[in-house]
mmCIF file of C-alpha atoms and ligand atoms in Angstrom:
data_model
loop_
_atom_site.group_PDB
_atom_site.id
_atom_site.type_symbol
_atom_site.label_atom_id
_atom_site.label_comp_id
_atom_site.label_asym_id
_atom_site.label_seq_id
_atom_site.Cartn_x
_atom_site.Cartn_y
_atom_site.Cartn_z
ATOM 1 C CA MET A 1 0.000 0.000 0.000
ATOM 2 C CA LEU A 2 1.406 3.366 -1.060
ATOM 3 C CA ILE A 3 0.187 6.927 -0.640
ATOM 4 C CA SER A 4 -1.086 8.025 -4.056
ATOM 5 C CA ASN A 5 -2.546 11.495 -3.473
ATOM 6 C CA ILE A 6 -3.046 14.123 -0.782
ATOM 7 C CA GLU A 7 -5.805 16.695 -0.948
ATOM 8 C CA LEU A 8 -6.356 19.648 1.373
ATOM 9 C CA ILE A 9 -9.808 21.174 1.884
ATOM 10 C CA PRO A 10 -9.952 24.480 3.807
ATOM 11 C CA ILE A 11 -13.204 24.941 5.744
ATOM 12 C CA VAL A 12 -14.779 27.332 8.242
ATOM 13 C CA THR A 13 -17.061 26.110 11.029
ATOM 14 C CA ARG A 14 -19.378 28.406 12.992
ATOM 15 C CA ARG A 15 -19.518 28.259 16.792
ATOM 16 C CA HIS A 16 -22.540 28.459 19.063
ATOM 17 C CA GLU A 17 -20.690 31.174 20.969
ATOM 18 C CA HIS A 18 -17.881 33.410 19.698
ATOM 19 C CA HIS A 19 -16.349 33.618 16.237
ATOM 20 C CA PRO A 20 -15.968 30.867 13.622
ATOM 21 C CA SER A 21 -12.826 28.745 13.237
ATOM 22 C CA ALA A 22 -10.893 27.749 10.125
ATOM 23 C CA HIS A 23 -9.553 24.213 9.666
ATOM 24 C CA VAL A 24 -7.937 22.274 6.825
ATOM 25 C CA ILE A 25 -9.267 18.763 6.236
ATOM 26 C CA VAL A 26 -6.664 16.332 4.879
ATOM 27 C CA ARG A 27 -7.698 13.537 2.534
ATOM 28 C CA ILE A 28 -4.998 10.942 1.769
ATOM 29 C CA GLU A 29 -5.620 8.311 -0.900
ATOM 30 C CA THR A 30 -3.703 5.075 -1.343
ATOM 31 C CA ASP A 31 -3.196 2.743 -4.287
ATOM 32 C CA ALA A 32 -5.079 0.106 -2.246
ATOM 33 C CA GLY A 33 -8.256 2.180 -2.527
ATOM 34 C CA ILE A 34 -8.233 3.133 1.167
ATOM 35 C CA THR A 35 -8.775 6.801 1.986
ATOM 36 C CA GLY A 36 -7.762 8.364 5.293
ATOM 37 C CA TYR A 37 -8.885 11.669 6.759
ATOM 38 C CA GLY A 38 -6.970 14.060 8.978
ATOM 39 C CA GLU A 39 -7.434 17.609 10.194
ATOM 40 C CA MET A 40 -5.279 20.665 10.717
ATOM 41 C CA PRO A 41 -7.501 22.079 13.462
ATOM 42 C CA ASP A 42 -8.439 25.652 14.250
ATOM 43 C CA LEU A 43 -5.887 27.653 12.267
ATOM 44 C CA SER A 44 -7.627 30.758 13.595
ATOM 45 C CA HIS A 45 -5.089 31.301 16.351
ATOM 46 C CA ALA A 46 -2.194 33.751 16.175
ATOM 47 C CA PRO A 47 0.026 34.207 14.218
ATOM 48 C CA ALA A 48 -2.337 35.688 11.637
ATOM 49 C CA ILE A 49 -0.495 34.050 8.758
ATOM 50 C CA MET A 50 -2.407 31.426 6.810
ATOM 51 C CA PRO A 51 -0.739 28.794 4.611
ATOM 52 C CA ASP A 52 -1.224 28.885 0.847
ATOM 53 C CA VAL A 53 -3.329 25.713 0.755
ATOM 54 C CA GLY A 54 -2.619 24.955 -2.913
ATOM 55 C CA ASP A 55 1.130 25.277 -2.433
ATOM 56 C CA LEU A 56 1.033 23.241 0.793
ATOM 57 C CA GLU A 57 -0.887 20.518 -1.015
ATOM 58 C CA LEU A 58 1.781 20.384 -3.760
ATOM 59 C CA CYS A 59 4.554 20.217 -1.117
ATOM 60 C CA LEU A 60 2.871 17.391 0.802
ATOM 61 C CA ASN A 61 2.376 15.409 -2.410
ATOM 62 C CA ASP A 62 6.046 15.892 -3.342
ATOM 63 C CA LEU A 63 7.036 14.816 0.146
ATOM 64 C CA LEU A 64 4.756 11.843 0.769
ATOM 65 C CA ARG A 65 3.448 10.403 -2.494
ATOM 66 C CA GLY A 66 4.799 6.873 -2.987
ATOM 67 C CA ARG A 67 5.580 6.320 0.702
ATOM 68 C CA ARG A 68 4.118 3.442 2.726
ATOM 69 C CA PRO A 69 1.619 4.713 5.311
ATOM 70 C CA GLN A 70 2.876 1.932 7.626
ATOM 71 C CA ASN A 71 6.171 3.822 7.906
ATOM 72 C CA VAL A 72 4.800 6.170 10.540
ATOM 73 C CA THR A 73 8.197 6.873 12.092
ATOM 74 C CA GLU A 74 9.749 7.796 8.752
ATOM 75 C CA ILE A 75 6.751 9.956 7.773
ATOM 76 C CA ASN A 76 6.961 11.834 11.083
ATOM 77 C CA LYS A 77 10.722 12.337 10.649
ATOM 78 C CA VAL A 78 10.183 13.826 7.200
ATOM 79 C CA LEU A 79 7.327 16.026 8.438
ATOM 80 C CA ASN A 80 9.396 17.256 11.376
ATOM 81 C CA ALA A 81 12.260 18.160 9.038
ATOM 82 C CA VAL A 82 10.079 20.135 6.629
ATOM 83 C CA PHE A 83 7.585 21.532 9.153
ATOM 84 C CA PRO A 84 9.820 21.963 12.219
ATOM 85 C CA GLY A 85 8.471 22.433 15.710
ATOM 86 C CA THR A 86 7.328 25.922 16.480
ATOM 87 C CA ARG A 87 6.299 27.742 19.603
ATOM 88 C CA PHE A 88 2.785 27.266 20.947
ATOM 89 C CA GLY A 89 0.314 28.629 18.403
ATOM 90 C CA GLY A 90 2.561 28.015 15.404
ATOM 91 C CA LYS A 91 0.982 26.363 12.399
ATOM 92 C CA SER A 92 3.685 23.777 11.554
ATOM 93 C CA SER A 93 2.372 21.425 14.232
ATOM 94 C CA LEU A 94 -1.085 21.649 12.665
ATOM 95 C CA VAL A 95 0.292 20.520 9.286
ATOM 96 C CA ARG A 96 2.024 17.532 10.901
ATOM 97 C CA CYS A 97 -1.154 16.830 12.885
ATOM 98 C CA GLY A 98 -3.349 16.711 9.771
ATOM 99 C CA VAL A 99 -1.103 14.276 7.917
ATOM 100 C CA ASP A 100 -0.343 11.996 10.869
ATOM 101 C CA ILE A 101 -4.035 11.595 11.781
ATOM 102 C CA ALA A 102 -4.901 10.667 8.182
ATOM 103 C CA VAL A 103 -2.080 8.096 8.108
ATOM 104 C CA TRP A 104 -3.405 6.420 11.284
ATOM 105 C CA ASP A 105 -6.933 6.467 9.839
ATOM 106 C CA ILE A 106 -5.586 4.584 6.797
ATOM 107 C CA LEU A 107 -3.730 2.051 8.962
ATOM 108 C CA GLY A 108 -6.865 1.353 10.998
ATOM 109 C CA LYS A 109 -9.064 0.989 7.938
ATOM 110 C CA ALA A 110 -6.483 -1.257 6.207
ATOM 111 C CA THR A 111 -6.460 -3.656 9.166
ATOM 112 C CA ASN A 112 -10.123 -3.169 10.152
ATOM 113 C CA GLN A 113 -9.221 -1.977 13.643
ATOM 114 C CA PRO A 114 -9.854 1.224 15.571
ATOM 115 C CA VAL A 115 -6.782 3.465 15.831
ATOM 116 C CA CYS A 116 -6.984 3.033 19.609
ATOM 117 C CA ASP A 117 -6.168 -0.671 19.261
ATOM 118 C CA LEU A 118 -3.121 0.112 17.113
ATOM 119 C CA ILE A 119 -1.589 2.511 19.640
ATOM 120 C CA GLY A 120 -1.984 0.614 22.885
ATOM 121 C CA GLY A 121 -5.590 -0.485 23.155
ATOM 122 C CA HIS A 122 -8.252 0.614 25.621
ATOM 123 C CA SER A 123 -6.574 1.711 28.858
ATOM 124 C CA ARG A 124 -9.956 3.251 29.702
ATOM 125 C CA GLN A 125 -13.394 3.281 28.087
ATOM 126 C CA GLY A 126 -13.769 7.031 27.672
ATOM 127 C CA VAL A 127 -12.043 10.322 28.393
ATOM 128 C CA PRO A 128 -13.475 12.337 31.346
ATOM 129 C CA ILE A 129 -14.246 15.854 30.118
ATOM 130 C CA CYS A 130 -14.647 19.279 31.700
ATOM 131 C CA TYR A 131 -16.681 21.698 29.622
ATOM 132 C CA PRO A 132 -14.977 25.084 28.987
ATOM 133 C CA ILE A 133 -16.421 28.379 30.192
ATOM 134 C CA PHE A 134 -14.625 31.040 28.193
ATOM 135 C CA ARG A 135 -12.975 34.110 29.693
ATOM 136 C CA MET A 136 -15.283 36.836 30.988
ATOM 137 C CA LYS A 137 -14.338 40.502 30.883
ATOM 138 C CA ARG A 138 -17.401 42.078 32.466
ATOM 139 C CA MET A 139 -19.862 41.273 35.248
ATOM 140 C CA ASP A 140 -22.513 41.328 32.486
ATOM 141 C CA ASP A 141 -20.922 38.185 30.996
ATOM 142 C CA ILE A 142 -21.710 36.041 34.054
ATOM 143 C CA ASP A 143 -25.436 35.411 33.541
ATOM 144 C CA SER A 144 -25.098 33.977 30.038
ATOM 145 C CA ASN A 145 -22.250 31.697 31.132
ATOM 146 C CA LEU A 146 -24.259 30.379 34.084
ATOM 147 C CA GLU A 147 -26.915 29.472 31.515
ATOM 148 C CA VAL A 148 -24.252 27.640 29.474
ATOM 149 C CA VAL A 149 -23.395 25.655 32.611
ATOM 150 C CA ALA A 150 -27.074 24.858 33.262
ATOM 151 C CA GLY A 151 -27.524 23.675 29.671
ATOM 152 C CA ARG A 152 -24.442 21.455 29.686
ATOM 153 C CA LEU A 153 -25.315 20.089 33.137
ATOM 154 C CA ALA A 154 -28.605 18.915 31.640
ATOM 155 C CA GLN A 155 -26.545 17.091 28.962
ATOM 156 C CA GLY A 156 -24.507 15.190 31.552
ATOM 157 C CA PHE A 157 -21.495 17.467 32.093
ATOM 158 C CA ASP A 158 -20.923 18.183 35.774
ATOM 159 C CA CYS A 159 -17.290 19.305 35.521
ATOM 160 C CA PHE A 160 -16.194 22.632 34.048
ATOM 161 C CA ARG A 161 -12.996 24.498 33.167
ATOM 162 C CA LEU A 162 -13.029 28.231 33.818
ATOM 163 C CA TYR A 163 -10.864 30.555 31.713
ATOM 164 C CA VAL A 164 -9.715 33.324 34.034
ATOM 165 C CA GLY A 165 -7.451 36.336 34.218
ATOM 166 C CA ALA A 166 -9.212 39.187 32.409
ATOM 167 C CA ASP A 167 -10.714 40.620 35.612
ATOM 168 C CA PRO A 168 -10.200 38.879 38.989
ATOM 169 C CA ASP A 169 -13.388 40.486 40.373
ATOM 170 C CA VAL A 170 -15.431 38.914 37.568
ATOM 171 C CA ASP A 171 -13.680 35.541 38.025
ATOM 172 C CA GLU A 172 -14.404 35.472 41.741
ATOM 173 C CA ALA A 173 -17.989 36.641 41.271
ATOM 174 C CA PHE A 174 -18.550 33.849 38.749
ATOM 175 C CA MET A 175 -17.079 31.204 41.085
ATOM 176 C CA ASP A 176 -19.301 32.451 43.895
ATOM 177 C CA ARG A 177 -22.507 32.517 41.841
ATOM 178 C CA PHE A 178 -21.663 29.150 40.241
ATOM 179 C CA GLN A 179 -21.284 27.561 43.664
ATOM 180 C CA ARG A 180 -24.427 29.136 45.083
ATOM 181 C CA ARG A 181 -26.540 28.188 42.057
ATOM 182 C CA PHE A 182 -25.280 24.647 41.392
ATOM 183 C CA GLY A 183 -23.997 23.522 44.813
ATOM 184 C CA ASP A 184 -22.822 19.910 44.701
ATOM 185 C CA ARG A 185 -24.352 19.270 41.294
ATOM 186 C CA ALA A 186 -21.490 20.867 39.330
ATOM 187 C CA ARG A 187 -17.817 21.568 39.940
ATOM 188 C CA ILE A 188 -15.151 23.812 38.428
ATOM 189 C CA VAL A 189 -12.245 21.396 38.184
ATOM 190 C CA ALA A 190 -9.730 23.642 36.421
ATOM 191 C CA ILE A 191 -8.902 27.313 36.110
ATOM 192 C CA ASP A 192 -6.939 28.349 33.014
ATOM 193 C CA ALA A 193 -5.217 31.744 32.678
ATOM 194 C CA SER A 194 -3.852 31.007 29.162
ATOM 195 C CA GLY A 195 -0.481 32.488 30.137
ATOM 196 C CA LEU A 196 -1.855 36.016 30.489
ATOM 197 C CA LEU A 197 -0.705 36.833 34.043
ATOM 198 C CA SER A 198 2.502 37.929 35.734
ATOM 199 C CA VAL A 199 3.850 35.708 38.528
ATOM 200 C CA LYS A 200 2.472 38.106 41.154
ATOM 201 C CA GLU A 201 -0.950 38.326 39.479
ATOM 202 C CA ALA A 202 -1.105 34.551 39.037
ATOM 203 C CA ILE A 203 -0.414 33.891 42.708
ATOM 204 C CA GLY A 204 -2.843 36.658 43.742
ATOM 205 C CA LEU A 205 -5.646 35.235 41.587
ATOM 206 C CA TRP A 206 -5.033 31.725 42.927
ATOM 207 C CA LYS A 207 -5.377 33.021 46.502
ATOM 208 C CA ARG A 208 -8.736 34.615 45.642
ATOM 209 C CA LEU A 209 -10.176 31.612 43.803
ATOM 210 C CA HIS A 210 -8.682 28.716 45.768
ATOM 211 C CA PRO A 211 -11.311 28.847 48.569
ATOM 212 C CA TYR A 212 -13.951 27.879 45.973
ATOM 213 C CA GLY A 213 -12.020 24.675 45.199
ATOM 214 C CA PHE A 214 -10.616 23.298 41.935
ATOM 215 C CA ASP A 215 -8.256 20.494 40.935
ATOM 216 C CA LEU A 216 -5.647 22.304 38.833
ATOM 217 C CA TYR A 217 -4.301 25.661 37.668
ATOM 218 C CA GLU A 218 -3.355 25.811 33.977
ATOM 219 C CA SER A 219 -1.013 28.247 32.218
ATOM 220 C CA PRO A 220 -0.795 30.752 35.088
ATOM 221 C CA VAL A 221 2.044 32.705 33.421
ATOM 222 C CA ASN A 222 3.738 32.968 30.033
ATOM 223 C CA ARG A 223 4.634 29.366 29.224
ATOM 224 C CA TYR A 224 8.137 30.339 28.059
ATOM 225 C CA ASP A 225 8.890 31.803 31.481
ATOM 226 C CA VAL A 226 9.775 28.420 32.929
ATOM 227 C CA GLU A 227 11.295 29.961 36.073
ATOM 228 C CA GLY A 228 8.065 31.931 36.561
ATOM 229 C CA LEU A 229 6.023 28.752 36.197
ATOM 230 C CA ALA A 230 8.240 27.061 38.780
ATOM 231 C CA GLU A 231 7.821 30.036 41.132
ATOM 232 C CA VAL A 232 4.026 29.887 40.878
ATOM 233 C CA ARG A 233 4.180 26.134 41.446
ATOM 234 C CA ARG A 234 6.204 26.629 44.636
ATOM 235 C CA SER A 235 3.767 29.303 45.864
ATOM 236 C CA VAL A 236 0.414 27.531 45.438
ATOM 237 C CA SER A 237 -0.892 24.164 46.598
ATOM 238 C CA SER A 238 -2.774 23.313 43.365
ATOM 239 C CA PRO A 239 -1.071 21.223 40.668
ATOM 240 C CA ILE A 240 0.150 23.316 37.719
ATOM 241 C CA SER A 241 -0.740 22.251 34.176
ATOM 242 C CA GLU A 242 0.868 23.447 30.945
ATOM 243 C CA HIS A 243 0.454 22.841 27.200
ATOM 244 C CA ILE A 244 3.420 20.855 25.903
ATOM 245 C CA HIS A 245 4.259 21.908 22.350
ATOM 246 C CA SER A 246 7.543 20.089 21.782
ATOM 247 C CA GLU A 247 9.800 17.393 23.144
ATOM 248 C CA GLU A 248 12.503 19.987 23.834
ATOM 249 C CA TYR A 249 10.096 21.963 26.013
ATOM 250 C CA ALA A 250 8.927 18.797 27.764
ATOM 251 C CA PHE A 251 12.517 17.890 28.646
ATOM 252 C CA ARG A 252 13.177 21.422 29.890
ATOM 253 C CA LEU A 253 10.175 21.321 32.215
ATOM 254 C CA ILE A 254 11.196 17.899 33.503
ATOM 255 C CA LYS A 255 14.951 18.353 33.819
ATOM 256 C CA GLU A 256 15.721 21.972 34.502
ATOM 257 C CA GLU A 257 12.926 23.238 36.633
ATOM 258 C CA ARG A 258 10.394 20.560 37.445
ATOM 259 C CA ALA A 259 8.088 23.492 36.774
ATOM 260 C CA VAL A 260 4.770 21.711 36.257
ATOM 261 C CA ASP A 261 2.790 18.792 37.667
ATOM 262 C CA ILE A 262 0.614 18.048 34.657
ATOM 263 C CA PHE A 263 1.379 17.747 30.934
ATOM 264 C CA ASN A 264 -1.490 19.092 28.831
ATOM 265 C CA VAL A 265 -1.040 17.158 25.566
ATOM 266 C CA SER A 266 -3.120 17.436 22.400
ATOM 267 C CA VAL A 267 -2.790 16.149 18.842
ATOM 268 C CA SER A 268 -3.082 19.757 17.649
ATOM 269 C CA VAL A 269 -0.246 21.282 19.625
ATOM 270 C CA ALA A 270 1.974 18.185 19.624
ATOM 271 C CA GLY A 271 1.533 17.661 15.863
ATOM 272 C CA GLY A 272 -0.441 14.434 15.517
ATOM 273 C CA ILE A 273 -1.271 11.141 17.183
ATOM 274 C CA THR A 274 2.316 9.878 17.042
ATOM 275 C CA ALA A 275 3.743 13.083 18.511
ATOM 276 C CA ALA A 276 1.095 13.271 21.255
ATOM 277 C CA ARG A 277 1.785 9.678 22.294
ATOM 278 C CA ARG A 278 5.519 10.395 22.544
ATOM 279 C CA LEU A 279 4.823 13.313 24.919
ATOM 280 C CA LEU A 280 2.367 11.281 26.977
ATOM 281 C CA ASP A 281 4.872 8.431 27.220
ATOM 282 C CA LEU A 282 7.524 10.926 28.284
ATOM 283 C CA ALA A 283 5.262 12.269 31.041
ATOM 284 C CA ASP A 284 4.601 8.729 32.199
ATOM 285 C CA MET A 285 8.344 8.011 32.332
ATOM 286 C CA ALA A 286 8.952 11.225 34.283
ATOM 287 C CA GLY A 287 6.149 10.429 36.736
ATOM 288 C CA LEU A 288 4.091 13.453 35.721
ATOM 289 C CA ALA A 289 0.307 13.616 35.442
ATOM 290 C CA CYS A 290 -1.484 14.031 32.098
ATOM 291 C CA LEU A 291 -4.618 15.398 30.513
ATOM 292 C CA ILE A 292 -5.713 15.773 26.897
ATOM 293 C CA GLY A 293 -5.902 19.419 25.828
ATOM 294 C CA THR A 294 -7.360 21.031 22.751
ATOM 295 C CA THR A 295 -7.494 23.929 20.334
ATOM 296 C CA GLN A 296 -11.107 22.782 19.702
ATOM 297 C CA GLU A 297 -11.192 20.420 16.754
ATOM 298 C CA THR A 298 -13.972 19.101 14.502
ATOM 299 C CA SER A 299 -14.970 15.443 14.862
ATOM 300 C CA ILE A 300 -11.982 14.147 12.822
ATOM 301 C CA ALA A 301 -9.237 15.460 15.123
ATOM 302 C CA THR A 302 -11.484 15.115 18.191
ATOM 303 C CA ALA A 303 -11.747 11.415 17.358
ATOM 304 C CA ALA A 304 -7.951 11.297 17.188
ATOM 305 C CA GLN A 305 -7.873 12.876 20.677
ATOM 306 C CA ALA A 306 -10.315 10.233 21.917
ATOM 307 C CA HIS A 307 -8.194 7.367 20.553
ATOM 308 C CA VAL A 308 -5.068 8.870 22.144
ATOM 309 C CA GLY A 309 -6.826 9.623 25.429
ATOM 310 C CA ALA A 310 -8.312 6.152 25.724
ATOM 311 C CA SER A 311 -5.034 4.361 25.004
ATOM 312 C CA CYS A 312 -2.341 6.484 26.689
ATOM 313 C CA PRO A 313 -0.579 5.158 29.820
ATOM 314 C CA ARG A 314 -2.085 7.651 32.262
ATOM 315 C CA LEU A 315 -4.815 10.257 32.335
ATOM 316 C CA ASP A 316 -5.113 11.930 35.707
ATOM 317 C CA TYR A 317 -7.323 14.991 35.280
ATOM 318 C CA HIS A 318 -10.316 16.073 33.207
ATOM 319 C CA SER A 319 -9.551 16.735 29.538
ATOM 320 C CA ASP A 320 -11.270 19.416 27.479
ATOM 321 C CA PRO A 321 -11.708 18.661 23.753
ATOM 322 C CA VAL A 322 -15.367 19.459 23.051
ATOM 323 C CA GLY A 323 -15.179 20.829 19.489
ATOM 324 C CA PRO A 324 -18.114 18.697 18.260
ATOM 325 C CA LEU A 325 -20.286 20.450 20.876
ATOM 326 C CA LEU A 326 -18.893 23.970 20.341
ATOM 327 C CA TYR A 327 -19.256 23.996 16.580
ATOM 328 C CA ILE A 328 -22.570 24.440 14.799
ATOM 329 C CA ASP A 329 -20.965 22.798 11.760
ATOM 330 C CA ASP A 330 -19.030 19.541 11.630
ATOM 331 C CA VAL A 331 -17.703 17.371 8.808
ATOM 332 C CA ALA A 332 -18.783 14.037 10.317
ATOM 333 C CA LYS A 333 -22.001 12.199 9.476
ATOM 334 C CA GLU A 334 -22.061 11.290 13.171
ATOM 335 C CA ARG A 335 -20.088 13.463 15.537
ATOM 336 C CA VAL A 336 -17.879 12.223 18.366
ATOM 337 C CA ARG A 337 -20.255 11.518 21.254
ATOM 338 C CA PHE A 338 -20.166 12.703 24.847
ATOM 339 C CA VAL A 339 -22.083 10.645 27.403
ATOM 340 C CA ASP A 340 -22.214 11.266 31.171
ATOM 341 C CA GLY A 341 -19.380 13.777 30.892
ATOM 342 C CA GLN A 342 -17.110 11.356 29.025
ATOM 343 C CA MET A 343 -15.834 11.593 25.457
ATOM 344 C CA LEU A 344 -16.416 8.201 23.846
ATOM 345 C CA VAL A 345 -14.027 6.557 21.404
ATOM 346 C CA PRO A 346 -15.840 6.264 18.070
ATOM 347 C CA GLU A 347 -16.382 2.665 17.045
ATOM 348 C CA GLY A 348 -15.344 1.241 13.701
ATOM 349 C CA ALA A 349 -12.130 0.969 11.727
ATOM 350 C CA GLY A 350 -9.603 3.796 11.709
ATOM 351 C CA LEU A 351 -10.814 6.946 13.462
ATOM 352 C CA GLY A 352 -14.393 5.628 13.297
ATOM 353 C CA ILE A 353 -15.560 8.851 11.653
ATOM 354 C CA GLU A 354 -17.450 8.936 8.384
ATOM 355 C CA VAL A 355 -16.900 12.246 6.622
ATOM 356 C CA ASP A 356 -19.934 13.840 4.962
ATOM 357 C CA GLU A 357 -18.499 14.892 1.595
ATOM 358 C CA ALA A 358 -21.478 17.118 0.765
ATOM 359 C CA VAL A 359 -21.119 19.042 4.031
ATOM 360 C CA LEU A 360 -17.369 19.267 3.491
ATOM 361 C CA GLU A 361 -18.015 21.041 0.173
ATOM 362 C CA GLU A 362 -20.591 23.333 1.787
ATOM 363 C CA LEU A 363 -18.090 24.379 4.467
ATOM 364 C CA ARG A 364 -15.210 24.889 2.001
ATOM 365 C CA LYS A 365 -13.897 28.445 2.255
ATOM 366 C CA PRO A 366 -10.481 30.038 1.578
ATOM 367 C CA LEU A 367 -8.367 30.563 4.711
ATOM 368 C CA SER A 368 -8.215 34.070 6.130
ATOM 369 C CA SER A 369 -7.164 35.569 9.467
ATOM 370 C CA ARG A 370 -9.149 38.779 8.996
ATOM 371 C CA GLY A 371 -12.129 37.627 11.073
ATOM 372 C CA ASP A 372 -9.753 36.729 13.877
ATOM 373 C CA ILE A 373 -8.120 40.162 13.746
ATOM 374 C CA ASP A 374 -11.575 41.736 14.011
ATOM 375 C CA ALA A 375 -12.406 39.439 16.930
ATOM 376 C CA GLY A 376 -9.174 40.447 18.647
ATOM 377 C CA PHE A 377 -8.181 36.799 19.144
ATOM 378 C CA LEU A 378 -10.700 36.569 21.985
ATOM 379 C CA ARG A 379 -11.417 32.903 21.471
ATOM 380 C CA GLY A 380 -10.597 30.547 24.306
HETATM 381 MG MG1 MG B 1 -5.175 25.819 28.208
#
């Protein structure tokens, strides 16, 4: 079996709240007649530079056509050489992610097995999820977000992740009203400052919010300020979580500073299923906790997250990929399912996702960052 063609389809999906997201769907064909799908998820993050999809498609065909999809290690080596690791938010990892997911989809379909069974099997049945409540800037934002909580609670989610740091008064008021309204029925398990705070602000905010109770504190300060991360970690009693974007960064956190307790690993930021598994294995070897993070993917890459999350050695805290619930539009005939607050691994060969080609064509739209500039990159 050899890769015979790679096609890239840029799409835009609307969200129930906030601005739409752009993704590139990857379709890889083989000479055996098996087609795999991957996704470069949510390119709508900074930097506001979009790839030339036609040129990227030509490059990927030059690079990968004629290769065996079974040679996952070789394919990842080639991808890493041509699309080298970038800082968090860079788009190279998304290119690697799209190709690697499609390759695993092919391998599963070729052997009639779910991807999960090819990368370690079912360590757990599903992935426990916390639903995200995006950052609030004004007291006026609280009511609508409490309604989001009520709605998701009715759908079986009782754990939530709160994005914080725009205004500590608003964050504390939300925690207070959340607790008074929902009591024991719902819990904020994580607060996430997305790296927006100084060390002093991060510690100050933790002191204000800690009495309300949560399991972890994510990205309290700029993630490249590893000493700052370590200082926050020494100053608070909650475990610190951080997005791991490269193996170099993972080693730095482990070796130099021991700056975090939890590796937040996603196929998007790591650059695919293979890359995510390497980071999760590394965390396991270093004795660090893990969760599956997200940039918010459609059902293709969310399925990849589910296969990784179900099969990885350890998963200690609630994960947060919920793209199939956030997006009004999705490319799957049947979206990834969430039951009783757990993300389920789709059944069937490969990713277990059947792409709706008609919907894919409807969603096709040239990539542009202009909407994101207008939105001021407010998306969580
Ligand atoms: Mg985060």
